[in-house]
PDB file of C-alpha atoms in Angstrom:
ATOM      1  CA  MET R   1      -0.055   0.181  -0.182  1.00 95.00           C
ATOM      2  CA  ASN R   2       1.561   3.808  -0.819  1.00 98.00           C
ATOM      3  CA  ILE R   3      -0.120   6.178   1.241  1.00 98.00           C
ATOM      4  CA  LYS R   4       0.975   9.454  -0.665  1.00 98.00           C
ATOM      5  CA  PHE R   5       0.219  13.328   0.667  1.00 98.00           C
ATOM      6  CA  VAL R   6       0.201  16.103  -1.691  1.00 98.00           C
ATOM      7  CA  VAL R   7       0.544  18.924   0.239  1.00 97.00           C
ATOM      8  CA  VAL R   8       1.373  22.857  -0.627  1.00 96.00           C
ATOM      9  CA  GLY R   9       4.715  24.574   0.520  1.00 94.00           C
ATOM     10  CA  LYS R  10       7.162  24.072   2.406  1.00 94.00           C
ATOM     11  CA  LEU R  11       7.090  23.243   5.917  1.00 93.00           C
ATOM     12  CA  LYS R  12       9.826  25.061   7.710  1.00 92.00           C
ATOM     13  CA  GLU R  13       8.988  24.307  11.801  1.00 96.00           C
ATOM     14  CA  LYS R  14      11.541  21.451  12.981  1.00 97.00           C
ATOM     15  CA  TYR R  15       8.929  20.683  15.534  1.00 97.00           C
ATOM     16  CA  PHE R  16       6.560  19.757  12.771  1.00 97.00           C
ATOM     17  CA  LYS R  17       9.316  18.126  11.015  1.00 97.00           C
ATOM     18  CA  GLN R  18      10.692  16.050  13.653  1.00 98.00           C
ATOM     19  CA  GLY R  19       7.138  14.807  14.733  1.00 98.00           C
ATOM     20  CA  ILE R  20       6.109  13.971  11.202  1.00 98.00           C
ATOM     21  CA  ALA R  21       9.550  12.592  10.403  1.00 98.00           C
ATOM     22  CA  GLU R  22       8.455   9.750  13.710  1.00 98.00           C
ATOM     23  CA  TYR R  23       5.234   8.810  12.503  1.00 98.00           C
ATOM     24  CA  ALA R  24       6.743   8.372   9.456  1.00 98.00           C
ATOM     25  CA  LYS R  25       8.801   5.061  10.557  1.00 98.00           C
ATOM     26  CA  ARG R  26       6.622   4.047  12.437  1.00 97.00           C
ATOM     27  CA  LEU R  27       4.097   3.486   9.315  1.00 98.00           C
ATOM     28  CA  SER R  28       6.885   2.271   7.596  1.00 97.00           C
ATOM     29  CA  ARG R  29       6.288  -0.737   8.467  1.00 97.00           C
ATOM     30  CA  PHE R  30       2.861  -0.765   6.682  1.00 97.00           C
ATOM     31  CA  CYS R  31       2.693   0.552   4.091  1.00 98.00           C
ATOM     32  CA  LYS R  32       5.198   3.092   1.848  1.00 98.00           C
ATOM     33  CA  PHE R  33       4.617   7.177   2.318  1.00 98.00           C
ATOM     34  CA  SER R  34       5.762   9.752   1.173  1.00 98.00           C
ATOM     35  CA  ILE R  35       4.674  13.116   0.914  1.00 98.00           C
ATOM     36  CA  VAL R  36       5.046  15.163  -1.872  1.00 98.00           C
ATOM     37  CA  GLU R  37       5.043  19.483  -1.402  1.00 97.00           C
ATOM     38  CA  VAL R  38       4.081  21.406  -4.523  1.00 98.00           C
ATOM     39  CA  PRO R  39       4.499  25.504  -4.600  1.00 96.00           C
ATOM     40  CA  ASP R  40       2.297  27.425  -2.561  1.00 94.00           C
ATOM     41  CA  GLU R  41       2.210  30.888  -4.919  1.00 92.00           C
ATOM     42  CA  LYS R  42       3.008  34.067  -3.519  1.00 87.00           C
ATOM     43  CA  ALA R  43       0.371  36.312  -2.567  1.00 82.00           C
ATOM     44  CA  PRO R  44       0.060  39.640  -1.110  1.00 80.00           C
ATOM     45  CA  GLU R  45      -2.005  40.502   2.063  1.00 83.00           C
ATOM     46  CA  ASN R  46      -4.746  41.097   0.384  1.00 87.00           C
ATOM     47  CA  LEU R  47      -6.242  39.839  -2.499  1.00 89.00           C
ATOM     48  CA  SER R  48      -9.891  40.464  -4.020  1.00 91.00           C
ATOM     49  CA  GLN R  49     -11.653  37.410  -4.488  1.00 92.00           C
ATOM     50  CA  ALA R  50      -9.966  37.118  -8.944  1.00 93.00           C
ATOM     51  CA  GLU R  51      -6.683  37.148  -6.589  1.00 93.00           C
ATOM     52  CA  MET R  52      -7.431  34.184  -4.573  1.00 92.00           C
ATOM     53  CA  ASP R  53      -8.867  32.028  -7.529  1.00 93.00           C
ATOM     54  CA  GLN R  54      -6.068  32.585  -9.890  1.00 95.00           C
ATOM     55  CA  VAL R  55      -3.247  31.846  -6.572  1.00 95.00           C
ATOM     56  CA  MET R  56      -6.050  28.687  -5.224  1.00 95.00           C
ATOM     57  CA  ALA R  57      -5.833  28.282 -10.093  1.00 96.00           C
ATOM     58  CA  ALA R  58      -2.289  27.922  -9.093  1.00 97.00           C
ATOM     59  CA  GLU R  59      -2.279  25.715  -6.458  1.00 97.00           C
ATOM     60  CA  GLY R  60      -4.601  23.224  -7.977  1.00 98.00           C
ATOM     61  CA  ASP R  61      -3.022  22.338 -11.459  1.00 98.00           C
ATOM     62  CA  ARG R  62      -0.137  21.763  -8.681  1.00 98.00           C
ATOM     63  CA  ILE R  63      -1.583  19.664  -7.300  1.00 98.00           C
ATOM     64  CA  LEU R  64      -3.899  17.777  -9.365  1.00 98.00           C
ATOM     65  CA  SER R  65      -0.143  17.171 -11.662  1.00 98.00           C
ATOM     66  CA  LYS R  66       0.886  15.492  -8.880  1.00 98.00           C
ATOM     67  CA  ILE R  67      -2.137  12.585  -9.481  1.00 98.00           C
ATOM     68  CA  LYS R  68      -2.587   9.172 -10.743  1.00 97.00           C
ATOM     69  CA  ASP R  69      -6.022   8.178 -12.298  1.00 96.00           C
ATOM     70  CA  ARG R  70      -5.357   4.831 -10.343  1.00 96.00           C
ATOM     71  CA  GLU R  71      -4.923   7.204  -7.021  1.00 98.00           C
ATOM     72  CA  TYR R  72      -7.964   6.569  -3.675  1.00 98.00           C
ATOM     73  CA  VAL R  73      -7.624  10.972  -2.510  1.00 98.00           C
ATOM     74  CA  PHE R  74      -8.902  12.298   0.320  1.00 98.00           C
ATOM     75  CA  ALA R  75      -9.368  16.015   0.155  1.00 98.00           C
ATOM     76  CA  LEU R  76      -8.958  17.813   3.598  1.00 97.00           C
ATOM     77  CA  ALA R  77     -12.208  20.039   3.319  1.00 94.00           C
ATOM     78  CA  ILE R  78     -13.717  22.099   6.895  1.00 90.00           C
ATOM     79  CA  LEU R  79     -16.917  21.343   4.331  1.00 91.00           C
ATOM     80  CA  GLY R  80     -15.994  17.606   3.721  1.00 95.00           C
ATOM     81  CA  LYS R  81     -16.877  14.085   6.412  1.00 97.00           C
ATOM     82  CA  GLU R  82     -16.549  14.209   9.733  1.00 97.00           C
ATOM     83  CA  ARG R  83     -15.229  10.951  10.956  1.00 97.00           C
ATOM     84  CA  SER R  84     -13.576   9.052  13.753  1.00 97.00           C
ATOM     85  CA  SER R  85     -10.792   7.507  14.443  1.00 96.00           C
ATOM     86  CA  GLU R  86     -12.907   3.983  14.169  1.00 97.00           C
ATOM     87  CA  GLU R  87     -14.517   4.962  10.639  1.00 98.00           C
ATOM     88  CA  PHE R  88     -12.044   6.493   9.252  1.00 98.00           C
ATOM     89  CA  ALA R  89      -9.331   2.887   9.851  1.00 98.00           C
ATOM     90  CA  LYS R  90     -12.824   1.001   8.228  1.00 98.00           C
ATOM     91  CA  GLU R  91     -12.562   2.708   5.962  1.00 98.00           C
ATOM     92  CA  LEU R  92      -8.607   3.180   5.217  1.00 97.00           C
ATOM     93  CA  LYS R  93      -8.758  -1.215   6.299  1.00 97.00           C
ATOM     94  CA  ASP R  94     -12.136  -1.252   3.473  1.00 97.00           C
ATOM     95  CA  LEU R  95     -10.504   0.457   0.324  1.00 97.00           C
ATOM     96  CA  THR R  96      -6.703  -1.702   0.707  1.00 93.00           C
ATOM     97  CA  THR R  97      -9.790  -4.680   0.268  1.00 94.00           C
ATOM     98  CA  TYR R  98     -11.659  -3.925  -2.221  1.00 93.00           C
ATOM     99  CA  GLY R  99      -8.267  -3.097  -4.793  1.00 93.00           C
ATOM    100  CA  HIS R 100      -6.940   0.213  -3.602  1.00 96.00           C
ATOM    101  CA  SER R 101      -3.453   0.632  -2.571  1.00 95.00           C
ATOM    102  CA  ASP R 102      -2.634   4.414  -4.056  1.00 98.00           C
ATOM    103  CA  ILE R 103      -4.181   6.378  -1.557  1.00 98.00           C
ATOM    104  CA  THR R 104      -3.434   9.824  -2.135  1.00 98.00           C
ATOM    105  CA  PHE R 105      -4.292  13.335   1.032  1.00 98.00           C
ATOM    106  CA  VAL R 106      -4.250  16.815   0.007  1.00 98.00           C
ATOM    107  CA  ILE R 107      -3.802  19.723   1.771  1.00 97.00           C
ATOM    108  CA  GLY R 108      -4.798  22.721  -0.016  1.00 95.00           C
ATOM    109  CA  GLY R 109      -2.524  26.046   0.660  1.00 92.00           C
ATOM    110  CA  SER R 110      -4.122  28.753   3.223  1.00 88.00           C
ATOM    111  CA  LEU R 111      -6.566  30.185   0.581  1.00 91.00           C
ATOM    112  CA  GLY R 112      -8.497  25.936   0.617  1.00 92.00           C
ATOM    113  CA  LEU R 113      -8.871  23.970  -2.128  1.00 96.00           C
ATOM    114  CA  THR R 114      -9.987  24.305  -5.988  1.00 96.00           C
ATOM    115  CA  PRO R 115     -13.346  22.839  -7.111  1.00 96.00           C
ATOM    116  CA  ALA R 116     -11.541  20.915 -10.117  1.00 97.00           C
ATOM    117  CA  VAL R 117      -9.291  19.541  -6.607  1.00 98.00           C
ATOM    118  CA  LEU R 118     -12.687  18.661  -4.970  1.00 98.00           C
ATOM    119  CA  LYS R 119     -13.644  16.973  -7.855  1.00 98.00           C
ATOM    120  CA  ARG R 120     -11.383  15.264  -8.557  1.00 98.00           C
ATOM    121  CA  ALA R 121     -11.037  13.702  -4.945  1.00 98.00           C
ATOM    122  CA  ASN R 122     -13.040  10.567  -4.524  1.00 98.00           C
ATOM    123  CA  THR R 123     -13.749  11.931  -0.902  1.00 98.00           C
ATOM    124  CA  GLN R 124     -13.093  14.484   1.105  1.00 98.00           C
ATOM    125  CA  ILE R 125     -12.069  14.393   4.786  1.00 97.00           C
ATOM    126  CA  SER R 126     -12.833  17.015   8.061  1.00 96.00           C
ATOM    127  CA  PHE R 127     -10.748  17.289  10.501  1.00 94.00           C
ATOM    128  CA  GLY R 128     -13.804  19.524  12.130  1.00 92.00           C
ATOM    129  CA  ARG R 129     -14.663  23.501  11.406  1.00 88.00           C
ATOM    130  CA  PHE R 130     -11.597  25.013  12.838  1.00 87.00           C
ATOM    131  CA  THR R 131      -9.083  26.353  10.899  1.00 83.00           C
ATOM    132  CA  LEU R 132      -6.151  25.063  11.439  1.00 86.00           C
ATOM    133  CA  PRO R 133      -2.034  25.300  10.173  1.00 88.00           C
ATOM    134  CA  HIS R 134      -2.041  23.264   7.317  1.00 86.00           C
ATOM    135  CA  GLN R 135       1.700  22.938   8.206  1.00 91.00           C
ATOM    136  CA  LEU R 136      -0.100  21.525  11.938  1.00 95.00           C
ATOM    137  CA  MET R 137      -2.432  19.442   9.083  1.00 95.00           C
ATOM    138  CA  ARG R 138       0.202  17.679   8.145  1.00 97.00           C
ATOM    139  CA  LEU R 139       1.254  16.288  11.437  1.00 97.00           C
ATOM    140  CA  VAL R 140      -1.601  15.359  12.832  1.00 97.00           C
ATOM    141  CA  LEU R 141      -3.092  13.586   9.104  1.00 98.00           C
ATOM    142  CA  THR R 142       0.084  11.280  10.113  1.00 98.00           C
ATOM    143  CA  GLU R 143      -0.333  10.660  13.433  1.00 98.00           C
ATOM    144  CA  GLN R 144      -4.241   9.871  12.191  1.00 97.00           C
ATOM    145  CA  VAL R 145      -2.869   7.743   9.467  1.00 98.00           C
ATOM    146  CA  TYR R 146      -0.920   5.609  11.895  1.00 98.00           C
ATOM    147  CA  ARG R 147      -3.207   5.448  14.524  1.00 97.00           C
ATOM    148  CA  ALA R 148      -5.709   3.863  12.028  1.00 97.00           C
ATOM    149  CA  PHE R 149      -2.901   1.056  10.717  1.00 97.00           C
ATOM    150  CA  MET R 150      -2.620   0.427  14.920  1.00 97.00           C
ATOM    151  CA  ILE R 151      -6.926   0.409  15.529  1.00 97.00           C
ATOM    152  CA  ASN R 152      -7.066  -1.803  12.188  1.00 97.00           C
ATOM    153  CA  GLU R 153      -4.394  -3.646  13.894  1.00 96.00           C
ATOM    154  CA  GLY R 154      -5.709  -3.742  16.965  1.00 96.00           C
ATOM    155  CA  SER R 155      -3.250  -2.207  18.961  1.00 94.00           C
ATOM    156  CA  PRO R 156      -3.736  -0.653  22.135  1.00 91.00           C
ATOM    157  CA  TYR R 157      -2.061   2.644  20.842  1.00 89.00           C
ATOM    158  CA  HIS R 158      -5.101   4.192  19.846  1.00 74.00           C
ATOM    159  CA  LYS R 159      -6.893   3.685  23.702  1.00 74.00           C
TER     160      LYS R 159
END
């Protein structure tokens, strides 16, 4: 199984890098895990709606260029479906049971994801209505993917 994150922007914070590296190491016994970073679009603070759409479109094109046809895609979106850790674990297990061995998670930039990226996604997932920095979301998502594997293994990690 391949788990890939396609994310906008570089991770600069050492503490996030360390946390993600730890979970990536733990995940290595379950899957091939990778993170693909696409450049964020440089933009001034006060953007018009047209400029925001332009920034999102550029980032969206970069994201879509990193997704292959056969990949099952989860787009992280505030309005996506919320799941419990157990539901998420079952969903991942079911996907692999039904032949989806390439699973991709997309985390957009600060403005979010374009309709084109959301349309390409097989499903949208939400971690609640909080707005979180996309750098922190990478760490949270990595931990939740690891937790899903541990739940599916019957490990006490989840307790």
